[in-house]
Structures are given as C-alpha cells and as structure tokens.
Tab-separated table of N, CA and C in Angstrom:
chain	number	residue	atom	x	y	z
A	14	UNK	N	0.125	-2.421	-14.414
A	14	UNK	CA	-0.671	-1.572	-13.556
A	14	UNK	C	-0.596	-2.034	-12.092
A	15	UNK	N	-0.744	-3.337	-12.289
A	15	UNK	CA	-0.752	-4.051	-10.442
A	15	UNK	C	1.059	-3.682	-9.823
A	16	UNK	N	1.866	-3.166	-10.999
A	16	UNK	CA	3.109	-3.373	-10.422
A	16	UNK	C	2.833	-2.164	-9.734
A	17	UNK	N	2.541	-0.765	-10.344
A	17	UNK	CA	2.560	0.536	-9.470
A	17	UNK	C	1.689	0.553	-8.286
A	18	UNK	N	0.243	-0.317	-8.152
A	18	UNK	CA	-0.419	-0.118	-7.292
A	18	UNK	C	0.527	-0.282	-5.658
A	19	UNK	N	0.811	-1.844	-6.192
A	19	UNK	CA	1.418	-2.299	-4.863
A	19	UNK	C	3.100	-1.720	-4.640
A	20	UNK	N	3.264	-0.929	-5.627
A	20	UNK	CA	4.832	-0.528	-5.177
A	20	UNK	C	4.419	1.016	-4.607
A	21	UNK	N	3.226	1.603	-4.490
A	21	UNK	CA	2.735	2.693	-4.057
A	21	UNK	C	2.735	2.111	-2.612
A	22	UNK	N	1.682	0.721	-2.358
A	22	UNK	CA	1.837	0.280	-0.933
A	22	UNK	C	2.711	-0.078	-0.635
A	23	UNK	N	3.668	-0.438	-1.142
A	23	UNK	CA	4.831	-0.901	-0.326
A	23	UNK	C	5.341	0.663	0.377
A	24	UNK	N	5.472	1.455	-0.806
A	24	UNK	CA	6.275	2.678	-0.334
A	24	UNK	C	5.549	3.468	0.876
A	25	UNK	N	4.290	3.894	1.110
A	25	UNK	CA	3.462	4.286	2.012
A	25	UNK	C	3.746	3.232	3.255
A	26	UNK	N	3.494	2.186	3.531
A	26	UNK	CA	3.471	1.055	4.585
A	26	UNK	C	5.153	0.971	5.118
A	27	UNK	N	5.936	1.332	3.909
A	27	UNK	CA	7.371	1.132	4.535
A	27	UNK	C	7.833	2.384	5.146
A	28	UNK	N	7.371	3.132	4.377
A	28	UNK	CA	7.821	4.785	5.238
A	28	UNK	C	7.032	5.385	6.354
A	29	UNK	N	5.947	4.673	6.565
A	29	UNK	CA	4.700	4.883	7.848
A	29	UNK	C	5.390	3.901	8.992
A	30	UNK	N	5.631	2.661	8.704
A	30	UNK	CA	6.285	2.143	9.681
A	30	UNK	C	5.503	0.916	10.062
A	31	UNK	N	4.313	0.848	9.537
A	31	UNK	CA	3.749	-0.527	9.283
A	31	UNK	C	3.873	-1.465	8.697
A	32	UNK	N	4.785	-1.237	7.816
A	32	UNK	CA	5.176	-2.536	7.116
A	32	UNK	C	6.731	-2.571	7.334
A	33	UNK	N	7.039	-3.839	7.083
A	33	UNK	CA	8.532	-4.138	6.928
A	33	UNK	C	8.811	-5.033	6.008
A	34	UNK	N	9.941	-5.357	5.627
A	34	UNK	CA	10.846	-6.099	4.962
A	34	UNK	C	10.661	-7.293	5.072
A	35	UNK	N	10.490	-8.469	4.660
A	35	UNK	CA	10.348	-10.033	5.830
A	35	UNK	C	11.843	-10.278	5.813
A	36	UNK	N	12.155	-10.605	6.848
A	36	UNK	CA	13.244	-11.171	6.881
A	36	UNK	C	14.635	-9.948	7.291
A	37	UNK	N	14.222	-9.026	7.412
A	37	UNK	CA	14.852	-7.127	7.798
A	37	UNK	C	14.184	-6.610	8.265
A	38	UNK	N	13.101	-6.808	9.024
A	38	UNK	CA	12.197	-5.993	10.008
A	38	UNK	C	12.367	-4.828	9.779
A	39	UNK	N	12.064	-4.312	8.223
A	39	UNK	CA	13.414	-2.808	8.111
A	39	UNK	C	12.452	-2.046	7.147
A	40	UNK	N	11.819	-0.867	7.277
A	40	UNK	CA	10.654	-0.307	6.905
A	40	UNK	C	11.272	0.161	5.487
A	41	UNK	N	12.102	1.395	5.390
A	41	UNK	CA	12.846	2.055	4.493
A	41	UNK	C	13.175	0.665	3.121
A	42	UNK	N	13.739	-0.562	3.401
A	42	UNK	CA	13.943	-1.922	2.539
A	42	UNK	C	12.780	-2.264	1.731
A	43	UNK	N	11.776	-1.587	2.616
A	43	UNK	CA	10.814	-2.204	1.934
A	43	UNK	C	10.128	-1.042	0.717
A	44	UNK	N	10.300	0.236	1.381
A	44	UNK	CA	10.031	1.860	0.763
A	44	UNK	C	11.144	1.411	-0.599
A	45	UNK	N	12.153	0.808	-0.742
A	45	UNK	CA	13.037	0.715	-1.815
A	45	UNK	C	12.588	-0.294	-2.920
A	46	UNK	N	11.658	-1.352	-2.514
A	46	UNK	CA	11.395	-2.341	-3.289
A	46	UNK	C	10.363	-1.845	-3.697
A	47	UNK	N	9.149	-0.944	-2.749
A	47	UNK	CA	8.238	-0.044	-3.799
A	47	UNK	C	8.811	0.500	-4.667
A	48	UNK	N	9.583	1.223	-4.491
A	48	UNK	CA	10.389	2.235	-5.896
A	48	UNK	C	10.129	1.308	-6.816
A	49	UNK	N	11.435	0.384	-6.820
A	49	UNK	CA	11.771	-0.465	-7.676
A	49	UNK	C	10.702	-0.883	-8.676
A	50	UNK	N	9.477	-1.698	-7.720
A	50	UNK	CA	8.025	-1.719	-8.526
A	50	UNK	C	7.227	-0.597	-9.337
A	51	UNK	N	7.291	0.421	-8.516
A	51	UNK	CA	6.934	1.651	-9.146
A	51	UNK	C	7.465	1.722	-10.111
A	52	UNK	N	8.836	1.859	-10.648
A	52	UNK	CA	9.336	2.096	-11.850
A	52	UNK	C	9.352	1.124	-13.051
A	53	UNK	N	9.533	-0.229	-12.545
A	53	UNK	CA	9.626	-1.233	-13.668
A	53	UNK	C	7.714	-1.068	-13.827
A	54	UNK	N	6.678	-0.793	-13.095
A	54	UNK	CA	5.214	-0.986	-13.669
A	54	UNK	C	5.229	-0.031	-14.670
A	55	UNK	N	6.173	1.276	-14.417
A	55	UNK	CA	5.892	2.427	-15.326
A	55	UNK	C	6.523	2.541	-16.408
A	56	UNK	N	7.907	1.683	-16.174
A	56	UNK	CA	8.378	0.922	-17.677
A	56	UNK	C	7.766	-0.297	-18.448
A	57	UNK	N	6.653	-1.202	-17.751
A	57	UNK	CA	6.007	-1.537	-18.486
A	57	UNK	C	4.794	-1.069	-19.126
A	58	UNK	N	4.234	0.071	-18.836
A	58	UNK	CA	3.301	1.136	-19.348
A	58	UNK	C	3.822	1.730	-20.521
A	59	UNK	N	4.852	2.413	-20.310
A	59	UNK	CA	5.340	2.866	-21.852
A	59	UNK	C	5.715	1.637	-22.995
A	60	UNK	N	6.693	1.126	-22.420
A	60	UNK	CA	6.598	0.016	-23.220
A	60	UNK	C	5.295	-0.847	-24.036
A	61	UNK	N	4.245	-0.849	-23.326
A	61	UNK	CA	2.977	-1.153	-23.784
A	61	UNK	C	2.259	-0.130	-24.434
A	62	UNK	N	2.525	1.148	-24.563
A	62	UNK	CA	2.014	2.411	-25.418
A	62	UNK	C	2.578	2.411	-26.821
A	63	UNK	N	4.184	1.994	-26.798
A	63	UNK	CA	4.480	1.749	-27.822
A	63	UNK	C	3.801	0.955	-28.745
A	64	UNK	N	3.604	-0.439	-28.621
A	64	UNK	CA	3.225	-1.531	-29.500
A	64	UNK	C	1.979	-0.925	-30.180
C-alpha cells in the first residue's frame, strides 16, 4: 500500500516540477520511478489477494 501512496507522490511532485531526481535534477526521472512504484505496490496487492 505505502508502495502506491508514495509512487502517486513521486509522480505528481515529478510532473509539477517540485520534485526531482537526486542526483538528475530531472523531474520526469523521478515521474518514472513513481510508475515503477505504482505498479510493483499494485503487483503486490494482487499478489496478496491471492493467498
């Protein structure tokens, strides 16, 4: 659950332009690593529906 929250903020903060990347001062880098979170939290959701 904490994975989607914060891959929601990442994605909002990276595509607004307030947040960045550390180390890539690079907003969009960071909009990609939300995804990333977003999806593996939502593959651990199903995965946990199963059991």
């Amino acid at each position: 659950m904490w994975n989607i929250i914060i891959g929601l903020v990442f994605i909002v903060g990276g595509l607004s332009g307030r947040l960045a990347l550390i180390g890539t001062n690079n907003g969009p880098a960071l909009a990609a690593v939300g995804g990333l979170m977003l999806i593996w939290g939502i593959v651990q959701m199903v995965r946990g529906q199963r059991k």
